[in-house]
CSV table of C-alpha atoms in Angstrom, one decimal:
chain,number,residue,atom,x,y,z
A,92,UNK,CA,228.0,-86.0,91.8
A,93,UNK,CA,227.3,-89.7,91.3
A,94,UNK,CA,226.2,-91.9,94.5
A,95,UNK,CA,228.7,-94.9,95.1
A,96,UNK,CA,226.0,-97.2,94.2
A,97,UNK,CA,225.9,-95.8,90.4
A,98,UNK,CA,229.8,-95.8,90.4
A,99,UNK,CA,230.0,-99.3,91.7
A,100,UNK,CA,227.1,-99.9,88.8
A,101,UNK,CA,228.7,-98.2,86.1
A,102,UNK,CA,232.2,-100.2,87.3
A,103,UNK,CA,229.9,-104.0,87.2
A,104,UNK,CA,228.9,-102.7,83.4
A,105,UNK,CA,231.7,-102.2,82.1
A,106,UNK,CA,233.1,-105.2,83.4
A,107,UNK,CA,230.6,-107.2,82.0
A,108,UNK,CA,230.7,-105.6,78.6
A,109,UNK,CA,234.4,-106.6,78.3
A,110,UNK,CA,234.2,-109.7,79.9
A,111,UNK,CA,231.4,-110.6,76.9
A,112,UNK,CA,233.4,-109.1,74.2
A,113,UNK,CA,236.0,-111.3,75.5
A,114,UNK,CA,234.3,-114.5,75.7
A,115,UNK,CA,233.2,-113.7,72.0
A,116,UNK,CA,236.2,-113.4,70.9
A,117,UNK,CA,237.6,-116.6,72.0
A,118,UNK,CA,234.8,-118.6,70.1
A,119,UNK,CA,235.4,-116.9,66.9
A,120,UNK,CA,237.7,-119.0,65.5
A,121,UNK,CA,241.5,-117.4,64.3
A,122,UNK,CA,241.4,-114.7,62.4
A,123,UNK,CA,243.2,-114.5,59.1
A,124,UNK,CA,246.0,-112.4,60.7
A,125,UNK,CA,246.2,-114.7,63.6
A,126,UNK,CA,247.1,-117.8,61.2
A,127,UNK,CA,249.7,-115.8,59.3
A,128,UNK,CA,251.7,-115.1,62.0
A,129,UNK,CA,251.1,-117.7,64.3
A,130,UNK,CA,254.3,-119.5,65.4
A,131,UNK,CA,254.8,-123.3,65.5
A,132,UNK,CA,255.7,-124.6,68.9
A,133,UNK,CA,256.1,-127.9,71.0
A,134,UNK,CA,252.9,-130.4,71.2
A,135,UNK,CA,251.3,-128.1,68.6
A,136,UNK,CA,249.5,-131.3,66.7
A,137,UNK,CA,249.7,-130.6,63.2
A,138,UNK,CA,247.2,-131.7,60.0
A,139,UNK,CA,249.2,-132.4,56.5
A,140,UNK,CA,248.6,-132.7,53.1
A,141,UNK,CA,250.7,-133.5,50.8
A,142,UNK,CA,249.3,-133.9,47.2
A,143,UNK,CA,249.6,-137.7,45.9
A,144,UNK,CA,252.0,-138.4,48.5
A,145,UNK,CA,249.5,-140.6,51.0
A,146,UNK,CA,251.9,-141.6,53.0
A,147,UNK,CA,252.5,-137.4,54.2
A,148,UNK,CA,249.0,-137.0,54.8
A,149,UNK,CA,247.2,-136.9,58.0
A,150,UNK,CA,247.9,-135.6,61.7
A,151,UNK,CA,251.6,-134.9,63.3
A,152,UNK,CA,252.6,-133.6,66.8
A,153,UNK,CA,255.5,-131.2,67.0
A,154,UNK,CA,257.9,-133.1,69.7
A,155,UNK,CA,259.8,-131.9,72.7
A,156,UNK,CA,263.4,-131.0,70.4
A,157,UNK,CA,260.8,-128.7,68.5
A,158,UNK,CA,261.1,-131.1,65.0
A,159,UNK,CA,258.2,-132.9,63.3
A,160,UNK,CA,258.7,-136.6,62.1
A,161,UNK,CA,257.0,-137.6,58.4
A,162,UNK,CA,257.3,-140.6,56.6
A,163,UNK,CA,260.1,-140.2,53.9
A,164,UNK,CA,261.4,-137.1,54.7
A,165,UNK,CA,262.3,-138.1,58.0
A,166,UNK,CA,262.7,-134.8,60.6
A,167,UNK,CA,262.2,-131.3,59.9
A,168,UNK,CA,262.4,-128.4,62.4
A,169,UNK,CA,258.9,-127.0,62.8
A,170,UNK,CA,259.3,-124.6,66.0
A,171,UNK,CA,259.3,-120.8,65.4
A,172,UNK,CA,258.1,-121.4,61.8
A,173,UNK,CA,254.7,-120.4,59.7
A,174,UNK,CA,252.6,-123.2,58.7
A,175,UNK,CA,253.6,-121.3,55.1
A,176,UNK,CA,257.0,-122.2,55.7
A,177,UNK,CA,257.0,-125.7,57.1
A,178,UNK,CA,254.8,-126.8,53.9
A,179,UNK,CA,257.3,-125.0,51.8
A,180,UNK,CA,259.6,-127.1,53.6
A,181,UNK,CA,258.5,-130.2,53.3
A,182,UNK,CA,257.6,-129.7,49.3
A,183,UNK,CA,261.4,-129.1,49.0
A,184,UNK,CA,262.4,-132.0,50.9
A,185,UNK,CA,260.3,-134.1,48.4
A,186,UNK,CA,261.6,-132.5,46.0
A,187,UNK,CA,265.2,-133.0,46.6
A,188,UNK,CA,264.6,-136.9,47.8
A,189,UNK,CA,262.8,-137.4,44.7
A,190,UNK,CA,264.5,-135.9,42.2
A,191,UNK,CA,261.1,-134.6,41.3
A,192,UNK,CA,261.0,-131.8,38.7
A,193,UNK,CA,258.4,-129.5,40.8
A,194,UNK,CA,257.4,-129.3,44.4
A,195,UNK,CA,254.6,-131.0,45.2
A,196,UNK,CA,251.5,-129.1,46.5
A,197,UNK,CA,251.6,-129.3,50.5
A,198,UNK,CA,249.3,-127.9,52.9
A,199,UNK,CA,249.7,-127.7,56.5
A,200,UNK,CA,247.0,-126.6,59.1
A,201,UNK,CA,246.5,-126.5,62.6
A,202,UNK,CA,245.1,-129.3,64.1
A,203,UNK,CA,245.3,-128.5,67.9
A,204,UNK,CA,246.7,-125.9,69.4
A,205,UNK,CA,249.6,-126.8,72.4
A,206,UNK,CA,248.2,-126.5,75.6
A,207,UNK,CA,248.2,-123.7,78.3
A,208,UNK,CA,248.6,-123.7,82.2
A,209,UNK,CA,247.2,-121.8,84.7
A,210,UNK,CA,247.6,-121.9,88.5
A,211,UNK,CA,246.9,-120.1,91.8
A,212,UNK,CA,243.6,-119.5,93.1
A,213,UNK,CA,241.4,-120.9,90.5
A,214,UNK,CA,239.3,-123.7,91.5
A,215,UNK,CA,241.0,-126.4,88.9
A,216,UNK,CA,244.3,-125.4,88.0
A,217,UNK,CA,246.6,-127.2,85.7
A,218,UNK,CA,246.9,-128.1,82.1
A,219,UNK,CA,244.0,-127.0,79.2
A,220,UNK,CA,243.7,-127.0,75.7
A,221,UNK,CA,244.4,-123.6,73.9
A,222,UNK,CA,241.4,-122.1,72.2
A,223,UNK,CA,242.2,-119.4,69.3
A,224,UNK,CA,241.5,-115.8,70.3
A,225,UNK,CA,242.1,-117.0,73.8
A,226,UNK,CA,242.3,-114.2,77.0
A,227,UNK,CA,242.9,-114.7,80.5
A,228,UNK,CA,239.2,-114.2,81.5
A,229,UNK,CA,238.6,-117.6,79.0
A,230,UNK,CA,241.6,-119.0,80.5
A,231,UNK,CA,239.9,-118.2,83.9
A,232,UNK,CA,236.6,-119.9,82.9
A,233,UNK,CA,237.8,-122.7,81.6
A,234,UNK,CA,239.5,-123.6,85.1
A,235,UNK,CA,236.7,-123.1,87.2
A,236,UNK,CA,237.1,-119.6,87.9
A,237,UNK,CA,238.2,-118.6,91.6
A,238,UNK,CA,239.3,-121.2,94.1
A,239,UNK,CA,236.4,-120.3,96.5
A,240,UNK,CA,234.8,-117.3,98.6
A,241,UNK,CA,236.1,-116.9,102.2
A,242,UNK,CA,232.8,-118.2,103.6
A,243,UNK,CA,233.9,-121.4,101.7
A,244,UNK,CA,237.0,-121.5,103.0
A,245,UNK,CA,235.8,-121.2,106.0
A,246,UNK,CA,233.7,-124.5,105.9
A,247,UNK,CA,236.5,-126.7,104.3
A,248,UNK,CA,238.7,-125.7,106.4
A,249,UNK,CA,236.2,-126.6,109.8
A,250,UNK,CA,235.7,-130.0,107.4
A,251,UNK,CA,239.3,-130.6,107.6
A,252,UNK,CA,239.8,-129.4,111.3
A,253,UNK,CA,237.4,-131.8,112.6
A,254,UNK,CA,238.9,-134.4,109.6
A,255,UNK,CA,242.2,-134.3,111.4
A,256,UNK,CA,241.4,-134.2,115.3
A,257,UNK,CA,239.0,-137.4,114.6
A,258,UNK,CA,242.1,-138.9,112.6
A,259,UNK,CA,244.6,-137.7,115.6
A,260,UNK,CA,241.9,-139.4,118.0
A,261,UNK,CA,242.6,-142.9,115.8
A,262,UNK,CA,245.9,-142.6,115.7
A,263,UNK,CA,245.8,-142.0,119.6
A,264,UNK,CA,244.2,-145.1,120.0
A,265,UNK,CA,246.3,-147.2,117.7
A,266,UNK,CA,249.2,-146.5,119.9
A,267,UNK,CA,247.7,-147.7,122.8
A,268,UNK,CA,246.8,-151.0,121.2
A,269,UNK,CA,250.1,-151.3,120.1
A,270,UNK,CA,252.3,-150.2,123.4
A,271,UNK,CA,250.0,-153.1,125.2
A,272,UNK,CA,250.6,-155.7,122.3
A,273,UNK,CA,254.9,-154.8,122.8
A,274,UNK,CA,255.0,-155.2,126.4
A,275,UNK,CA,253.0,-158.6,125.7
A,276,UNK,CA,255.7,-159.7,122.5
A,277,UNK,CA,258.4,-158.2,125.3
A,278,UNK,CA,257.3,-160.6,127.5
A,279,UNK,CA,257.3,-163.4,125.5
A,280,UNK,CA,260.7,-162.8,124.0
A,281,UNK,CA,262.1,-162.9,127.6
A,282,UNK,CA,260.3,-166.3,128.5
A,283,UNK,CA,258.0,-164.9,130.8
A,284,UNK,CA,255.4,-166.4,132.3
A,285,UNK,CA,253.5,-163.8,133.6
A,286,UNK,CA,251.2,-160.8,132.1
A,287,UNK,CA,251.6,-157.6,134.2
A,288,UNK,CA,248.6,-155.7,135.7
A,289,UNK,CA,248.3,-151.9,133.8
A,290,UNK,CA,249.3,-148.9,135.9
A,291,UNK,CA,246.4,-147.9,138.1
A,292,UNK,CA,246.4,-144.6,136.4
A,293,UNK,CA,246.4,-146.2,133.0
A,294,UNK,CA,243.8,-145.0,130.4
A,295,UNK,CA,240.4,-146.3,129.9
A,296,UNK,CA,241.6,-147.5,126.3
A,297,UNK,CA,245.0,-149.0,127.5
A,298,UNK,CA,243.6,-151.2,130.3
A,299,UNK,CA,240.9,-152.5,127.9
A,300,UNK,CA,243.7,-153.1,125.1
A,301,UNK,CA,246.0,-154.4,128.4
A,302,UNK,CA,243.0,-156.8,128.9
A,303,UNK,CA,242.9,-158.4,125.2
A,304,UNK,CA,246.7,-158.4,125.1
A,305,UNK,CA,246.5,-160.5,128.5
A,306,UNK,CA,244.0,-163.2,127.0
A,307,UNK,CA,246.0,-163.5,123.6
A,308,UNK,CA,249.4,-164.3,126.5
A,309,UNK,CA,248.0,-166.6,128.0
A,310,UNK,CA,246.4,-168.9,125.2
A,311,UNK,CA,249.8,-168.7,123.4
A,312,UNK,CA,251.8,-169.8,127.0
A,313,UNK,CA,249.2,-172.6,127.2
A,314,UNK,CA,249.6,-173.9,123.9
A,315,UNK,CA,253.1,-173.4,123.7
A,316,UNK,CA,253.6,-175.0,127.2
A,317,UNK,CA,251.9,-177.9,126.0
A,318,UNK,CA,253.6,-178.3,123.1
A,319,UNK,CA,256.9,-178.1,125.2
A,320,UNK,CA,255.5,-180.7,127.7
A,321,UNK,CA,255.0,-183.1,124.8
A,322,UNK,CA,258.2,-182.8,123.2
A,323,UNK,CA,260.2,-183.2,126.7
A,324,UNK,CA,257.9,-186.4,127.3
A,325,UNK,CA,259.2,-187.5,123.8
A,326,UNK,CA,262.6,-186.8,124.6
A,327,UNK,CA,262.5,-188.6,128.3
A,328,UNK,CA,261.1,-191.9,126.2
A,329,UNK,CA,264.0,-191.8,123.4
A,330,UNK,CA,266.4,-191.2,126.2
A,331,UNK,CA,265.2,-194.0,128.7
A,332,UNK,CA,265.4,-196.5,125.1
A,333,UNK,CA,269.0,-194.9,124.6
A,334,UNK,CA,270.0,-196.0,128.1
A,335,UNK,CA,268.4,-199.6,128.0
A,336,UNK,CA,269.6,-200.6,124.8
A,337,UNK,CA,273.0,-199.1,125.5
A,338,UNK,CA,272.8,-201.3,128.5
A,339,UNK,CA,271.3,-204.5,126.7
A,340,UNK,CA,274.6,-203.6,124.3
A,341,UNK,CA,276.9,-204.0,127.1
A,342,UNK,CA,275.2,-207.3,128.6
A,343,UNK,CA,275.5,-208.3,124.4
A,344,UNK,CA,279.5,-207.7,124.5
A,345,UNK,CA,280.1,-209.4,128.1
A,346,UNK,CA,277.8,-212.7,126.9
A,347,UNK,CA,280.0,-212.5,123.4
A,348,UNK,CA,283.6,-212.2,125.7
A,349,UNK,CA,282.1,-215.7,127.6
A,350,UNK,CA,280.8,-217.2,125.0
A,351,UNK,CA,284.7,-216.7,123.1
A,352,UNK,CA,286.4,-218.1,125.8
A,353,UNK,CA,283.9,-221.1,126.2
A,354,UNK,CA,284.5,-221.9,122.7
A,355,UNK,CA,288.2,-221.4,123.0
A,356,UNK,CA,288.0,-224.2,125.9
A,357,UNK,CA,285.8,-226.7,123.9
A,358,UNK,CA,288.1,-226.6,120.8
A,359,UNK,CA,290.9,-227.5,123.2
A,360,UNK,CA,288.9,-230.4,124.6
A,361,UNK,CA,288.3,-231.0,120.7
A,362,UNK,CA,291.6,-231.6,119.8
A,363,UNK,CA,292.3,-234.2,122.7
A,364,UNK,CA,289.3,-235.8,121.6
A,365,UNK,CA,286.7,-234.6,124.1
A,366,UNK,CA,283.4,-232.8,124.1
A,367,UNK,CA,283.6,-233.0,120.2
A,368,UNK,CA,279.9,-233.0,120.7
A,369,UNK,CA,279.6,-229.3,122.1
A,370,UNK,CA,281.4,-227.8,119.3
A,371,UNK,CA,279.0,-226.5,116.6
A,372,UNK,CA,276.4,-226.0,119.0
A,373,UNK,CA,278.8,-223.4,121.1
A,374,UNK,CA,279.8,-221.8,117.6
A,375,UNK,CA,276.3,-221.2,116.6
A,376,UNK,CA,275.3,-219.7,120.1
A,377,UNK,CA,278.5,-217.2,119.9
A,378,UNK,CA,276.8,-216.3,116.3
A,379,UNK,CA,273.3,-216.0,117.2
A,380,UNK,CA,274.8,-213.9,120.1
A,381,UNK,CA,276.7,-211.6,117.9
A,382,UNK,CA,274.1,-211.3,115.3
A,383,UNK,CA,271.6,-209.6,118.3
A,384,UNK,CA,274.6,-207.5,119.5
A,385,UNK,CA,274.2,-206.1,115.9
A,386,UNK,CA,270.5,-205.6,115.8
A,387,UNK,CA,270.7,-204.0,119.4
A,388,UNK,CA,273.2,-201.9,117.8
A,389,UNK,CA,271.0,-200.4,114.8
A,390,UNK,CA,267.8,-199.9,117.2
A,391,UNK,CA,270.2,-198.1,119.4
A,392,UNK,CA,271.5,-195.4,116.4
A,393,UNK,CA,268.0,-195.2,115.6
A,394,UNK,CA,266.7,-194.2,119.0
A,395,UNK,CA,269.3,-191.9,119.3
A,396,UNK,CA,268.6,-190.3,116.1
A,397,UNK,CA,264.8,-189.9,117.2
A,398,UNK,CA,266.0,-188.6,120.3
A,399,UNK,CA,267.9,-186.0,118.6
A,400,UNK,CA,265.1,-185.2,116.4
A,401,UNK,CA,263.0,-184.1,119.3
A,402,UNK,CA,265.5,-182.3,121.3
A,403,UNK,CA,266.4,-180.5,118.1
A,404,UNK,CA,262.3,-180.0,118.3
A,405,UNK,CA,262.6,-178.8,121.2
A,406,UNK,CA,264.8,-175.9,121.0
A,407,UNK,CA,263.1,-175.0,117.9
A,408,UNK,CA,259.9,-174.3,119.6
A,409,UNK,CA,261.9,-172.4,122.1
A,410,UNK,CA,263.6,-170.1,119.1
A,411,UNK,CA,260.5,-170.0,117.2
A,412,UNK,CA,258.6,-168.2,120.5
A,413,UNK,CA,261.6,-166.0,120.7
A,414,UNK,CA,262.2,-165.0,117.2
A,415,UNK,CA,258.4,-164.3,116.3
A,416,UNK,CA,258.1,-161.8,119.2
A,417,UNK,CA,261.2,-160.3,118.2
A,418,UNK,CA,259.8,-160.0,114.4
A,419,UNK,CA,256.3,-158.4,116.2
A,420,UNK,CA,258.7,-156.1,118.4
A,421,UNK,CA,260.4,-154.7,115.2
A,422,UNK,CA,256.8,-154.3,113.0
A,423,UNK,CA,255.5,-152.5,116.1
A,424,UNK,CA,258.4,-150.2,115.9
A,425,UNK,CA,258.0,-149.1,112.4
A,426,UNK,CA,254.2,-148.6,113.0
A,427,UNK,CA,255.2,-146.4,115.9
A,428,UNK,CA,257.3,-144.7,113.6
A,429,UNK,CA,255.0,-143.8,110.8
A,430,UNK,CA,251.9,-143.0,113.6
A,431,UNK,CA,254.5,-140.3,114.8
A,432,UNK,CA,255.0,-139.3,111.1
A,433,UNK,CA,250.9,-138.9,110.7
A,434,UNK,CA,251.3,-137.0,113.8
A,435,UNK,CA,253.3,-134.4,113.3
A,436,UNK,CA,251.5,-133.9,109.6
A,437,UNK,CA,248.1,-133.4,111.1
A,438,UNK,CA,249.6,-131.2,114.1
A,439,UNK,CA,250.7,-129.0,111.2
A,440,UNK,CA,248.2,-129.3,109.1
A,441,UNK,CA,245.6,-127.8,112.3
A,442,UNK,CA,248.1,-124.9,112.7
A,443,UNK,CA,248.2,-124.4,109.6
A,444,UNK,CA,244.0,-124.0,109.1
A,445,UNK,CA,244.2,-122.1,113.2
A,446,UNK,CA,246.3,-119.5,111.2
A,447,UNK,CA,244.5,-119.5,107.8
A,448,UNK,CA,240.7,-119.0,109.6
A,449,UNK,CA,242.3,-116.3,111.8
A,450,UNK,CA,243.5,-114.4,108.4
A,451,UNK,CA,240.3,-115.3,106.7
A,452,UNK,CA,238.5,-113.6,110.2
A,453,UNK,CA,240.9,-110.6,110.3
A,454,UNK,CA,240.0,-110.2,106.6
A,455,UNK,CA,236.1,-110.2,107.0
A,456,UNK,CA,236.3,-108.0,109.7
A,457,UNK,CA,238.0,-105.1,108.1
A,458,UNK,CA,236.2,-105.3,105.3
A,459,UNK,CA,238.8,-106.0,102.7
A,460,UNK,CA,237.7,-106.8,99.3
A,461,UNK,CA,240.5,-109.2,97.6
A,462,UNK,CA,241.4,-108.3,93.8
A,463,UNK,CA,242.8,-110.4,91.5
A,464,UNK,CA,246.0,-109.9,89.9
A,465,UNK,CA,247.1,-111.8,86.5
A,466,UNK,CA,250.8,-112.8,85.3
A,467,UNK,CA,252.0,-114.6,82.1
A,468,UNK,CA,254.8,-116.3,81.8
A,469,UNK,CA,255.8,-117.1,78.3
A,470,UNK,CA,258.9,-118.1,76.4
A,471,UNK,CA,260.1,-115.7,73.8
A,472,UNK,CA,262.8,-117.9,71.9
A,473,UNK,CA,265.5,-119.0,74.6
A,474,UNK,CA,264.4,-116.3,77.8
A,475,UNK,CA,261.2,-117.1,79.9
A,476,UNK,CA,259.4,-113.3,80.4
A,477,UNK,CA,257.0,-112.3,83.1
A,478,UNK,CA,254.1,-110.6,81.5
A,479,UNK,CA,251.6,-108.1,84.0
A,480,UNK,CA,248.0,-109.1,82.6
A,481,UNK,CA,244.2,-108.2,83.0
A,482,UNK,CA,240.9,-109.6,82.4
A,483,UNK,CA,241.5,-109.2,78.3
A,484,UNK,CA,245.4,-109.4,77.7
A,485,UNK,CA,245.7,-112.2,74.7
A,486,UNK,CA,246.7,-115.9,75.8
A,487,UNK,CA,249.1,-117.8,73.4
A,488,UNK,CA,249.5,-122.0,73.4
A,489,UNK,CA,252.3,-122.7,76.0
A,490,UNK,CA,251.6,-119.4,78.5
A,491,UNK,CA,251.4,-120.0,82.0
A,492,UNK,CA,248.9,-118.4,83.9
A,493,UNK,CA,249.0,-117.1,87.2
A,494,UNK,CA,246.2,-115.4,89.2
A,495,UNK,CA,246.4,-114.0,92.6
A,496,UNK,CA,244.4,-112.6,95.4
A,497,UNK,CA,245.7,-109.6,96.5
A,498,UNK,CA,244.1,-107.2,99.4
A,499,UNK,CA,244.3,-103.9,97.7
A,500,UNK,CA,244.9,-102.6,101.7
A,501,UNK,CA,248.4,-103.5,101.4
A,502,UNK,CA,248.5,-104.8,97.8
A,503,UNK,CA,251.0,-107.5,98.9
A,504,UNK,CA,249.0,-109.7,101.7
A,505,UNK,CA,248.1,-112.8,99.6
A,506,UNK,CA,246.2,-115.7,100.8
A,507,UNK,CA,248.8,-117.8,101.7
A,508,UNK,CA,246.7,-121.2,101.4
A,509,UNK,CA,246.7,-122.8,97.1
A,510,UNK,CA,244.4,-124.6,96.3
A,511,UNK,CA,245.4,-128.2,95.9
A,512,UNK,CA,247.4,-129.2,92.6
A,513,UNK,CA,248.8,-125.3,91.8
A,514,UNK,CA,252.3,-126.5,92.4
C-alpha cells in the first residue's frame, strides 16, 4: 500500500506532465486539421491576397454584423465560414463585377485570431489574444494564474482595513472643519455680530477648527464694517449737499418771485417816464438770478444721483455678505453630502474585509484545500452553452473563461471576494 506522500507525488507528476504537454501544445502553431475547420468569427483580423488585384491585398478585421469590408467588392459575410470558402467567395465576386472570364487566384489566411476572456479568481482577468492550440491551463497562464493565496489575502485585506479607518479618520475630521465653518457662514447670513464659544464638551478638533473659524469672523466683520462705515459717511455727505442745495433752490425761486415783481414796478414807472434808468439793470439781475437757479438745479440732480449711487452701494454690500454665506451654506451641504456617501462606502467596505478574514480564518483552520473549477461559455451559432472544463479542455477565439475556487468540503462555498475587474 502506497504512503499518502507517494500518492500526493504520483498526483503532482501527473499534473505536471499534462500541464507541459499542454503548454506545448499551445506554442505549436495550428495544425493542418485545425485550419481546415476552423470557423471565421467577429474581430478575427484577416490577411488577403488577391492575385493582381492590389487593391484586395493586405489585412481585414471581421466586424461586429459578422461581414468583411474589401475594396471593390464591397461586403461579404465571413462568420461561420472556411478561410477556403471566403477566398472562394471573394474570387467569384471578382469575377461577376468584372466580367472576368476566370476567378482570380485568392488566398486568405489568419492574421490574428479574435480574442478570449477569462474571469474569476485569476490574478489579471479580462480580455487576451487567442493563441492556436490554446487550453485553459494557457488561458490560465496568460492571466496571471490564481488571484492570490489566503495568506495574501490576508495582508491586502489588513492593507485595506487600515486604508479605510485612516480615510474614515479624514473624513471625520473634514466634517468638523466644515460644521465650524457653517455655523460661522450661519452667522453671517443672519447679520450677526458675534462668534459663539464651542460647547464645553466639544472635541479637541472642533474647538481648534471653532478657533480658526472665529478669527476668519471677525477679520471679515471688520472689514466689512468698515466698508459700511465709509459708504454711510458718503451717503450722510451727498444727503447734507441734497438738503443745502435744495434749500439754496428755494432761496433761488423766492429772489426770482421779488426780483419779477420789482421789474413789474419799474416798467410801470417806465411808462410814466420814471426810473427809466433802473430798467436794464433790474432785467439783467432777474437773468443772472435765473441763470444760477439753473445751475443750482443741475448740481442738485447730480448730488442726488451720487447719493443714490452710494445708498445703492450700500445695500449691495449688505446683499453681497448675505448672498456669499448663503452660496458657502449650500457648498457645505453638498460636501456633507458626499462625506456621508464616502462613509457609508468605507463602513461597508470594513464589513465586508471583517467577514472575508473571518472566512479566510475559518478556512485555514479546518484545513480546507480550495480546488479550482473551470467553465466555458461559448456561442454555438445563435445559443450561448455552458461548457464544464479542466486543466486541458481546448480554448477557441471568443470563449469565456471562468475559474472558480471551490472548497471540495462542501463543493459549493466559494470565496465570495473577485478580484478587481472580473465583472
Amino acid at each position: 500500500m502506497s504512503s499518502p506522500t507517494s500518492a500526493s507525488f504520483a498526483t503532482t507528476l501527473r499534473r505536471l506532465t499534462v500541464s507541459g504537454l499542454a503548454l506545448a501544445v499551445s506554442f505549436l502553431g495550428v495544425t493542418g486539421a485545425q485550419a481546415e475547420t476552423y470557423r471565421l468569427g467577429v474581430q478575427d483580423k484577416l490577411k488577403i491576397h488577391v492575385s493582381e488585384w492590389p487593391a484586395l491585398t493586405g489585412e481585414f478585421t471581421v466586424g461586429a454584423d459578422g461581414q468583411v469590408s474589401l475594396p471593390i467588392v464591397g461586403e461579404i459575410k465571413a462568420m461561420g465560414l472556411l478561410t477556403g470558402e471566403l477566398a472562394a467567395t471573394i474570387s467569384r465576386r471578382l469575377q461577376e463585377k468584372g466580367a472576368l472570364k476566370d476567378p482570380p487566384d485568392t488566398a486568405v489566411d489568419i492574421a490574428s485570431y479574435r480574442p478570449f476572456y477569462i474571469l474569476g479568481q485569476v490574478a489579471t482577468p479580462g480580455e487576451y489574444s487567442y493563441r492556436p492550440g490554446m487550453v485553459v491551463l494557457n488561458a490560465l497562464s496568460l492571466a496571471g494564474g490564481l488571484y492570490r493565496s489566503v495568506r495574501g489575502g490576508e495582508w491586502a485585506l489588513d492593507a485595506s482595513a487600515i486604508n479605510s479607518v485612516g480615510q474614515l479618520s479624514l473624513l471625520k475630521s473634514r466634517k468638523l472643519d466644515l460644521e465650524a465653518e457653517r455655523q460661522r457662514l450661519t452667522l453671517e447670513a443672519a447679520g450677526d455680530t458675534v462668534f459663539p464659544s464651542p460647547p464645553p464638551n466639544a472635541p479637541v478638533e472642533f474647538v481648534r477648527a471653532m478657533s480658526g473659524q472665529k478669527l476668519l469672523f471677525d477679520v471679515r466683520l471688520q472689514r466689512f464694517q468698515d466698508q459700511k462705515r465709509a459708504l454711510e459717511a458718503s451717503k450722510e455727505i451727498h444727503t447734507r449737499e441734497v438738503n443745502s442745495l435744495a434749500d439754496q433752490i428755494a432761496v433761488g425761486k423766492d429772489n426770482i418771485e421779488a426780483a419779477k415783481v420789482e421789474l413789474e414796478n419799474v416798467r410801470s414807472l417806465t411808462k410814466r417816464g420814471l426810473a427809466s434808468n433802473r430798467l436794464y439793470p433790474m432785467e439783467r439781475t432777474l437773468s443772472e438770478v435765473r441763470n444760477e437757479l439753473g445751475d443750482l438745479e443741475i448740481r442738485r440732480l447730480r448730488a442726488e444721483k451720487d447719493l443714490n449711487e452710494v445708498t445703492g452701494q450700500l445695500v449691495e454690500l449688505e446683499g453681497t455678505r448675505k448672498s456669499d454665506a448663503m452660496g458657502g451654506l449650500q457648498s457645505i451641504k453638498s460636501q456633507l453630502l458626499e462625506i456621508e456617501k464616502q462613509e457609508g462606502s468605507l463602513k461597508s467596505l470594513l464589513q465586508s474585509a471583517s467577514n472575508y478574514s473571518a472566512d479566510l480564518a475559518q478556512d485555514e483552520s479546518e484545513e480546507a484545500t480550495p480546488v479550482l473549477t473551470y467553465t466555458i461559455v461559448r456561442l454555438q451559432g445563435d445559443a450561448t452553452v455552458q461548457i464544464e472544463a479542466s486543466e486541458v479542455t481546448r480554448v477557441l477565439p471568443g470563449d469565456i473563461v471562468k475559474v472558480e475556487r471551490v472548497l471540495p468540503k462542501t463543493q459549493s462555498a466559494s470565496i465570495t471576494t473577485p478580484p478587481a475587474g472580473s465583472n
